[in-house]
């Protein structure tokens, strides 16, 4: 470990381990500008097992100190991360544009989402319900046996490994939702940067690390490593000091992490957000009333960000009809005009191309987007098939990450329900329905509830609100743990567990469950919610 | 499937699949009276894969109907199970006494705990917070983009497999905590009866099945199978229609179920409560003030129910001192006088004997309880060792299920903390501390929080209150999922997951998140808890 983190935004090409800049020893990795088709300086190098060990040792050492920091101080720390990110916004957006090919406006918005998430969790900490405080007061006169004094609160699980996502270089990367919620919970975080944006990762990592130092928190509260998923990533997940994992990425990588975590001597939870084709059900009256509008809006959602969203609408289900043909015609006209933008990385572009090629063999091609000279741009694609083919084909149900979608023509509403019943777990399902469709929608809804974490009507699944009621999650394989959400205030719960305190002397009780409610938080006393 | 469930308490020796009595086809199993050393009629037979298939198919078919039953009706159903159990209380207790060798008073109390749990979950359903209702109202004028209407509630995971426990033939068996919380959540349940009490299981199973029929619920809401863990148990856990598992038992069996569930094409959560030695830390002033009292009370907790509790105090940690010797002398005197009672089964007795024999090779024997003629009774055992030996020995840290405990002599308080840091995850840790011990206790507490689900002071871990603040859980290997509790009102959360409803028409919204709060429940609206 060579030097302290500087406060400039000149990139160093180094990792950050517990506040120190450390040069990797392994393979070289550089940012890649997918628009220009050229590599970016500086050169980063992968970490080795000694770096994983150092980061995890520091995180474990930091844990007791960090988790015992009062909620207000942890809230201020999250806010200072947000401020540090805002202080480098222009440099950060410029670097992220270079590394991802995403538009400046999108990335400026993503900075806002990232800092907004950090501030939301600061609010969660101040509100205090995250403590899960419960008190069952002693009943010394109860017969046949007295009841002891029993209290409950939530504590942090321990150091958390976070994997940066390619498609949200800010909001689901180094200081994104997983990091923010884990830090809020009181967990030190070790991030594995995504190779797709190493410079963006360093800039944000330094913003976090500077905030750790300025707040006087243990240095091991945050580290940032570079490395390959199968090597450094697995080493991180299997390190015995890591107690939970946050991941957004492919199904193959996610299931590998889940398997590695399950095979540990002490298995740990993995929150992997992996795969979703986000079905859209078009009901008859909605199509009759506004087929062309829905078709155009559908393509807008499909091609947004080159389709590189977890919630991209990759499947459309409707009864075959002239109205569906109107929808398809409008979608086709919109799609062939869509300007193809660069994809995030050459690998993602290549996977998209082979995914589309595979669909060509199994479904009918309706339209391709315009071709382009951009080196890693991929034209959108729209296919159709019938319900029976869809239900019997694994290929047609696989996620194609990018702006490709498949329309499933059904013979009737009953077959639409059969398609709903036949799909795997999803992050979202969407229904377009007008008043006369309500009965059909009502019959569909119980199946949709079992298939997705979020059900939306008359909108599009891209665009995930960060709030209290959001669920960004869903049954396997959308995620590895359907009981949680990775977006929104409830994400903090992923990194907490309850502890019960029975007849613990008042002098030793944490403030969340102390007599007199010094934190003025909501608590469940004898089963009843109260702020008293 | 031959006949409907009768309402008499004559045992039929049959399984229950979706309301029908079904004779097994496999190995025979009979109840065994461990006090008399004799087998009991009738003969049960293990189910085969076709029975697993039938029960799971019925559960899957029942799921949508059962989960959509209003909370009030589900609450009344749970209460009617409790009433049905009370109606057969005398026969049930008599049979359970025969099958387990546990005292009548204990089993009568366990009936009360079982019916109390069912009624507690009825209360949880009526109170309504289990819905996890959250509403972020639409903000149509928000800039730059309007916010949609976003609502969240929890829904049932799906059919649940429950494994009856040997040591709580009622409270953690057929209609025990796992079944009650899963049914409360809206999940159909398929129980695998424990071989240690087949007749008790049939009686309770019929009480549940009768309640299903009387309430007009789908027949597949409940089934009861007999079979071996490695065969029928694994078949049940790997059936694709099962979506979660509740288990209380040995570490070997629990880890096998966890591994089987993780290896499914769709992994599912397993809530396995497996292994705990429940350390007791004796601090200096408490020992100085009341060493002999603590010693006698310790043996009372240790030998209760022949030590067959998950929370049995199997480990005592203290600084070597004359006061510790006083504690040991009092414990020894109490232990040699303790009347050895029968253990639950010959297998459990044999495992206890070999566990104690293994300890003899690694620790110093302080005392054995009185021998007895009872065929499967096992005398209590008390050992001692030093901290260094303990920390370096896997054998000394292994759970011996039964009334055996090990005293770890430490050189100072720092070494007590080292022992605390060195132990595996536990259900409970206990501290005996008086006023002058508070500083030592404060230094110990952060480590104890990371090691256990429940921390108790100046009491004994046996005796688990069923309430709102209880945590019966803890880090691996105490359980397979430290984020939950298997006892108390929060146990329902294990079988729920959140679903988000975005811009869903009011006519389709479930009542928990409908406008106007028709259920009058606590909801989080725009982040704030309210009953409005």
mmCIF file with all atom_site columns, N, CA, C and O in Angstrom, chain A residues 206-235:
data_model
loop_
_atom_site.group_PDB
_atom_site.id
_atom_site.type_symbol
_atom_site.label_atom_id
_atom_site.label_alt_id
_atom_site.label_comp_id
_atom_site.label_asym_id
_atom_site.label_entity_id
_atom_site.label_seq_id
_atom_site.pdbx_PDB_ins_code
_atom_site.Cartn_x
_atom_site.Cartn_y
_atom_site.Cartn_z
_atom_site.occupancy
_atom_site.B_iso_or_equiv
_atom_site.pdbx_formal_charge
_atom_site.auth_seq_id
_atom_site.auth_comp_id
_atom_site.auth_asym_id
_atom_site.auth_atom_id
_atom_site.pdbx_PDB_model_num
ATOM 1   N N  . UNK A 1 206 ? -13.010 6.739   -4.764  1.00 0.00 ? 206 UNK A N  1
ATOM 2   C CA . UNK A 1 206 ? -12.279 7.754   -3.997  1.00 0.00 ? 206 UNK A CA 1
ATOM 3   C C  . UNK A 1 206 ? -13.236 8.697   -3.273  1.00 0.00 ? 206 UNK A C  1
ATOM 4   O O  . UNK A 1 206 ? -12.961 9.145   -2.151  1.00 0.00 ? 206 UNK A O  1
ATOM 5   N N  . UNK A 1 207 ? -14.379 8.960   -3.900  1.00 0.00 ? 207 UNK A N  1
ATOM 6   C CA . UNK A 1 207 ? -15.388 9.786   -3.213  1.00 0.00 ? 207 UNK A CA 1
ATOM 7   C C  . UNK A 1 207 ? -15.862 9.103   -1.931  1.00 0.00 ? 207 UNK A C  1
ATOM 8   O O  . UNK A 1 207 ? -16.040 9.750   -0.887  1.00 0.00 ? 207 UNK A O  1
ATOM 9   N N  . UNK A 1 208 ? -16.054 7.785   -2.005  1.00 0.00 ? 208 UNK A N  1
ATOM 10  C CA . UNK A 1 208 ? -16.478 7.047   -0.801  1.00 0.00 ? 208 UNK A CA 1
ATOM 11  C C  . UNK A 1 208 ? -15.356 7.016   0.220   1.00 0.00 ? 208 UNK A C  1
ATOM 12  O O  . UNK A 1 208 ? -15.555 7.283   1.416   1.00 0.00 ? 208 UNK A O  1
ATOM 13  N N  . UNK A 1 209 ? -14.158 6.698   -0.262  1.00 0.00 ? 209 UNK A N  1
ATOM 14  C CA . UNK A 1 209 ? -13.023 6.559   0.643   1.00 0.00 ? 209 UNK A CA 1
ATOM 15  C C  . UNK A 1 209 ? -12.705 7.885   1.344   1.00 0.00 ? 209 UNK A C  1
ATOM 16  O O  . UNK A 1 209 ? -12.384 7.903   2.547   1.00 0.00 ? 209 UNK A O  1
ATOM 17  N N  . UNK A 1 210 ? -12.806 8.984   0.598   1.00 0.00 ? 210 UNK A N  1
ATOM 18  C CA . UNK A 1 210 ? -12.599 10.299  1.216   1.00 0.00 ? 210 UNK A CA 1
ATOM 19  C C  . UNK A 1 210 ? -13.634 10.549  2.321   1.00 0.00 ? 210 UNK A C  1
ATOM 20  O O  . UNK A 1 210 ? -13.315 11.111  3.371   1.00 0.00 ? 210 UNK A O  1
ATOM 21  N N  . UNK A 1 211 ? -14.866 10.141  2.069   1.00 0.00 ? 211 UNK A N  1
ATOM 22  C CA . UNK A 1 211 ? -15.916 10.342  3.081   1.00 0.00 ? 211 UNK A CA 1
ATOM 23  C C  . UNK A 1 211 ? -15.655 9.490   4.315   1.00 0.00 ? 211 UNK A C  1
ATOM 24  O O  . UNK A 1 211 ? -15.909 9.928   5.452   1.00 0.00 ? 211 UNK A O  1
ATOM 25  N N  . UNK A 1 212 ? -15.141 8.286   4.115   1.00 0.00 ? 212 UNK A N  1
ATOM 26  C CA . UNK A 1 212 ? -14.793 7.426   5.259   1.00 0.00 ? 212 UNK A CA 1
ATOM 27  C C  . UNK A 1 212 ? -13.758 8.123   6.124   1.00 0.00 ? 212 UNK A C  1
ATOM 28  O O  . UNK A 1 212 ? -13.894 8.214   7.355   1.00 0.00 ? 212 UNK A O  1
ATOM 29  N N  . UNK A 1 213 ? -12.726 8.651   5.461   1.00 0.00 ? 213 UNK A N  1
ATOM 30  C CA . UNK A 1 213 ? -11.640 9.286   6.216   1.00 0.00 ? 213 UNK A CA 1
ATOM 31  C C  . UNK A 1 213 ? -12.132 10.566  6.903   1.00 0.00 ? 213 UNK A C  1
ATOM 32  O O  . UNK A 1 213 ? -11.858 10.791  8.089   1.00 0.00 ? 213 UNK A O  1
ATOM 33  N N  . UNK A 1 214 ? -12.896 11.363  6.159   1.00 0.00 ? 214 UNK A N  1
ATOM 34  C CA . UNK A 1 214 ? -13.363 12.628  6.739   1.00 0.00 ? 214 UNK A CA 1
ATOM 35  C C  . UNK A 1 214 ? -14.281 12.395  7.940   1.00 0.00 ? 214 UNK A C  1
ATOM 36  O O  . UNK A 1 214 ? -14.309 13.188  8.881   1.00 0.00 ? 214 UNK A O  1
ATOM 37  N N  . UNK A 1 215 ? -15.023 11.296  7.899   1.00 0.00 ? 215 UNK A N  1
ATOM 38  C CA . UNK A 1 215 ? -15.942 11.005  9.008   1.00 0.00 ? 215 UNK A CA 1
ATOM 39  C C  . UNK A 1 215 ? -15.240 10.340  10.180  1.00 0.00 ? 215 UNK A C  1
ATOM 40  O O  . UNK A 1 215 ? -15.877 10.074  11.206  1.00 0.00 ? 215 UNK A O  1
ATOM 41  N N  . UNK A 1 216 ? -13.963 10.037  10.009  1.00 0.00 ? 216 UNK A N  1
ATOM 42  C CA . UNK A 1 216 ? -13.243 9.359   11.091  1.00 0.00 ? 216 UNK A CA 1
ATOM 43  C C  . UNK A 1 216 ? -13.694 7.934   11.314  1.00 0.00 ? 216 UNK A C  1
ATOM 44  O O  . UNK A 1 216 ? -13.557 7.390   12.401  1.00 0.00 ? 216 UNK A O  1
ATOM 45  N N  . UNK A 1 217 ? -14.212 7.316   10.258  1.00 0.00 ? 217 UNK A N  1
ATOM 46  C CA . UNK A 1 217 ? -14.669 5.928   10.372  1.00 0.00 ? 217 UNK A CA 1
ATOM 47  C C  . UNK A 1 217 ? -13.493 4.979   10.144  1.00 0.00 ? 217 UNK A C  1
ATOM 48  O O  . UNK A 1 217 ? -12.470 5.366   9.571   1.00 0.00 ? 217 UNK A O  1
ATOM 49  N N  . UNK A 1 218 ? -13.616 3.730   10.568  1.00 0.00 ? 218 UNK A N  1
ATOM 50  C CA . UNK A 1 218 ? -12.530 2.771   10.339  1.00 0.00 ? 218 UNK A CA 1
ATOM 51  C C  . UNK A 1 218 ? -12.214 2.659   8.843   1.00 0.00 ? 218 UNK A C  1
ATOM 52  O O  . UNK A 1 218 ? -13.130 2.570   8.011   1.00 0.00 ? 218 UNK A O  1
ATOM 53  N N  . UNK A 1 219 ? -10.927 2.647   8.532   1.00 0.00 ? 219 UNK A N  1
ATOM 54  C CA . UNK A 1 219 ? -10.524 2.675   7.121   1.00 0.00 ? 219 UNK A CA 1
ATOM 55  C C  . UNK A 1 219 ? -11.090 1.495   6.339   1.00 0.00 ? 219 UNK A C  1
ATOM 56  O O  . UNK A 1 219 ? -11.425 1.608   5.159   1.00 0.00 ? 219 UNK A O  1
ATOM 57  N N  . UNK A 1 220 ? -11.221 0.336   6.985   1.00 0.00 ? 220 UNK A N  1
ATOM 58  C CA . UNK A 1 220 ? -11.711 -0.858  6.293   1.00 0.00 ? 220 UNK A CA 1
ATOM 59  C C  . UNK A 1 220 ? -13.191 -0.830  5.992   1.00 0.00 ? 220 UNK A C  1
ATOM 60  O O  . UNK A 1 220 ? -13.732 -1.787  5.430   1.00 0.00 ? 220 UNK A O  1
ATOM 61  N N  . UNK A 1 221 ? -13.871 0.261   6.315   1.00 0.00 ? 221 UNK A N  1
ATOM 62  C CA . UNK A 1 221 ? -15.300 0.375   6.001   1.00 0.00 ? 221 UNK A CA 1
ATOM 63  C C  . UNK A 1 221 ? -15.551 0.260   4.503   1.00 0.00 ? 221 UNK A C  1
ATOM 64  O O  . UNK A 1 221 ? -16.629 -0.146  4.078   1.00 0.00 ? 221 UNK A O  1
ATOM 65  N N  . UNK A 1 222 ? -14.552 0.606   3.703   1.00 0.00 ? 222 UNK A N  1
ATOM 66  C CA . UNK A 1 222 ? -14.756 0.555   2.244   1.00 0.00 ? 222 UNK A CA 1
ATOM 67  C C  . UNK A 1 222 ? -13.464 0.181   1.536   1.00 0.00 ? 222 UNK A C  1
ATOM 68  O O  . UNK A 1 222 ? -12.402 0.726   1.851   1.00 0.00 ? 222 UNK A O  1
ATOM 69  N N  . UNK A 1 223 ? -13.561 -0.752  0.579   1.00 0.00 ? 223 UNK A N  1
ATOM 70  C CA . UNK A 1 223 ? -12.453 -1.057  -0.326  1.00 0.00 ? 223 UNK A CA 1
ATOM 71  C C  . UNK A 1 223 ? -12.997 -1.278  -1.721  1.00 0.00 ? 223 UNK A C  1
ATOM 72  O O  . UNK A 1 223 ? -14.171 -1.620  -1.896  1.00 0.00 ? 223 UNK A O  1
ATOM 73  N N  . UNK A 1 224 ? -12.132 -1.069  -2.697  1.00 0.00 ? 224 UNK A N  1
ATOM 74  C CA . UNK A 1 224 ? -12.505 -1.220  -4.109  1.00 0.00 ? 224 UNK A CA 1
ATOM 75  C C  . UNK A 1 224 ? -11.428 -2.036  -4.806  1.00 0.00 ? 224 UNK A C  1
ATOM 76  O O  . UNK A 1 224 ? -10.263 -1.628  -4.844  1.00 0.00 ? 224 UNK A O  1
ATOM 77  N N  . UNK A 1 225 ? -11.825 -3.184  -5.348  1.00 0.00 ? 225 UNK A N  1
ATOM 78  C CA . UNK A 1 225 ? -10.880 -4.078  -6.023  1.00 0.00 ? 225 UNK A CA 1
ATOM 79  C C  . UNK A 1 225 ? -11.244 -4.207  -7.492  1.00 0.00 ? 225 UNK A C  1
ATOM 80  O O  . UNK A 1 225 ? -12.406 -4.063  -7.881  1.00 0.00 ? 225 UNK A O  1
ATOM 81  N N  . UNK A 1 226 ? -10.246 -4.513  -8.306  1.00 0.00 ? 226 UNK A N  1
ATOM 82  C CA . UNK A 1 226 ? -10.466 -4.867  -9.708  1.00 0.00 ? 226 UNK A CA 1
ATOM 83  C C  . UNK A 1 226 ? -10.075 -6.321  -9.879  1.00 0.00 ? 226 UNK A C  1
ATOM 84  O O  . UNK A 1 226 ? -9.105  -6.791  -9.277  1.00 0.00 ? 226 UNK A O  1
ATOM 85  N N  . UNK A 1 227 ? -10.822 -7.041  -10.701 1.00 0.00 ? 227 UNK A N  1
ATOM 86  C CA . UNK A 1 227 ? -10.461 -8.435  -10.909 1.00 0.00 ? 227 UNK A CA 1
ATOM 87  C C  . UNK A 1 227 ? -11.514 -9.154  -11.715 1.00 0.00 ? 227 UNK A C  1
ATOM 88  O O  . UNK A 1 227 ? -12.588 -8.605  -11.986 1.00 0.00 ? 227 UNK A O  1
ATOM 89  N N  . UNK A 1 228 ? -11.219 -10.391 -12.085 1.00 0.00 ? 228 UNK A N  1
ATOM 90  C CA . UNK A 1 228 ? -12.182 -11.164 -12.865 1.00 0.00 ? 228 UNK A CA 1
ATOM 91  C C  . UNK A 1 228 ? -13.207 -11.782 -11.930 1.00 0.00 ? 228 UNK A C  1
ATOM 92  O O  . UNK A 1 228 ? -12.911 -12.080 -10.767 1.00 0.00 ? 228 UNK A O  1
ATOM 93  N N  . UNK A 1 229 ? -14.419 -11.983 -12.455 1.00 0.00 ? 229 UNK A N  1
ATOM 94  C CA . UNK A 1 229 ? -15.465 -12.598 -11.650 1.00 0.00 ? 229 UNK A CA 1
ATOM 95  C C  . UNK A 1 229 ? -15.114 -14.002 -11.195 1.00 0.00 ? 229 UNK A C  1
ATOM 96  O O  . UNK A 1 229 ? -15.201 -14.312 -10.011 1.00 0.00 ? 229 UNK A O  1
ATOM 97  N N  . UNK A 1 230 ? -14.710 -14.876 -12.133 1.00 0.00 ? 230 UNK A N  1
ATOM 98  C CA . UNK A 1 230 ? -14.434 -16.256 -11.724 1.00 0.00 ? 230 UNK A CA 1
ATOM 99  C C  . UNK A 1 230 ? -13.261 -16.383 -10.749 1.00 0.00 ? 230 UNK A C  1
ATOM 100 O O  . UNK A 1 230 ? -13.194 -17.358 -10.011 1.00 0.00 ? 230 UNK A O  1
ATOM 101 N N  . UNK A 1 231 ? -12.360 -15.407 -10.746 1.00 0.00 ? 231 UNK A N  1
ATOM 102 C CA . UNK A 1 231 ? -11.226 -15.534 -9.839  1.00 0.00 ? 231 UNK A CA 1
ATOM 103 C C  . UNK A 1 231 ? -11.401 -14.618 -8.629  1.00 0.00 ? 231 UNK A C  1
ATOM 104 O O  . UNK A 1 231 ? -11.796 -15.056 -7.552  1.00 0.00 ? 231 UNK A O  1
ATOM 105 N N  . UNK A 1 232 ? -11.166 -13.344 -8.808  1.00 0.00 ? 232 UNK A N  1
ATOM 106 C CA . UNK A 1 232 ? -11.272 -12.448 -7.657  1.00 0.00 ? 232 UNK A CA 1
ATOM 107 C C  . UNK A 1 232 ? -12.693 -12.434 -7.085  1.00 0.00 ? 232 UNK A C  1
ATOM 108 O O  . UNK A 1 232 ? -12.888 -12.406 -5.857  1.00 0.00 ? 232 UNK A O  1
ATOM 109 N N  . UNK A 1 233 ? -13.686 -12.481 -7.964  1.00 0.00 ? 233 UNK A N  1
ATOM 110 C CA . UNK A 1 233 ? -15.074 -12.449 -7.487  1.00 0.00 ? 233 UNK A CA 1
ATOM 111 C C  . UNK A 1 233 ? -15.398 -13.640 -6.596  1.00 0.00 ? 233 UNK A C  1
ATOM 112 O O  . UNK A 1 233 ? -15.974 -13.487 -5.514  1.00 0.00 ? 233 UNK A O  1
ATOM 113 N N  . UNK A 1 234 ? -15.025 -14.821 -7.040  1.00 0.00 ? 234 UNK A N  1
ATOM 114 C CA . UNK A 1 234 ? -15.289 -16.020 -6.237  1.00 0.00 ? 234 UNK A CA 1
ATOM 115 C C  . UNK A 1 234 ? -14.460 -16.000 -4.957  1.00 0.00 ? 234 UNK A C  1
ATOM 116 O O  . UNK A 1 234 ? -14.932 -16.393 -3.878  1.00 0.00 ? 234 UNK A O  1
ATOM 117 N N  . UNK A 1 235 ? -13.218 -15.523 -5.053  1.00 0.00 ? 235 UNK A N  1
ATOM 118 C CA . UNK A 1 235 ? -12.396 -15.429 -3.840  1.00 0.00 ? 235 UNK A CA 1
ATOM 119 C C  . UNK A 1 235 ? -13.055 -14.515 -2.809  1.00 0.00 ? 235 UNK A C  1
ATOM 120 O O  . UNK A 1 235 ? -13.042 -14.799 -1.605  1.00 0.00 ? 235 UNK A O  1
#
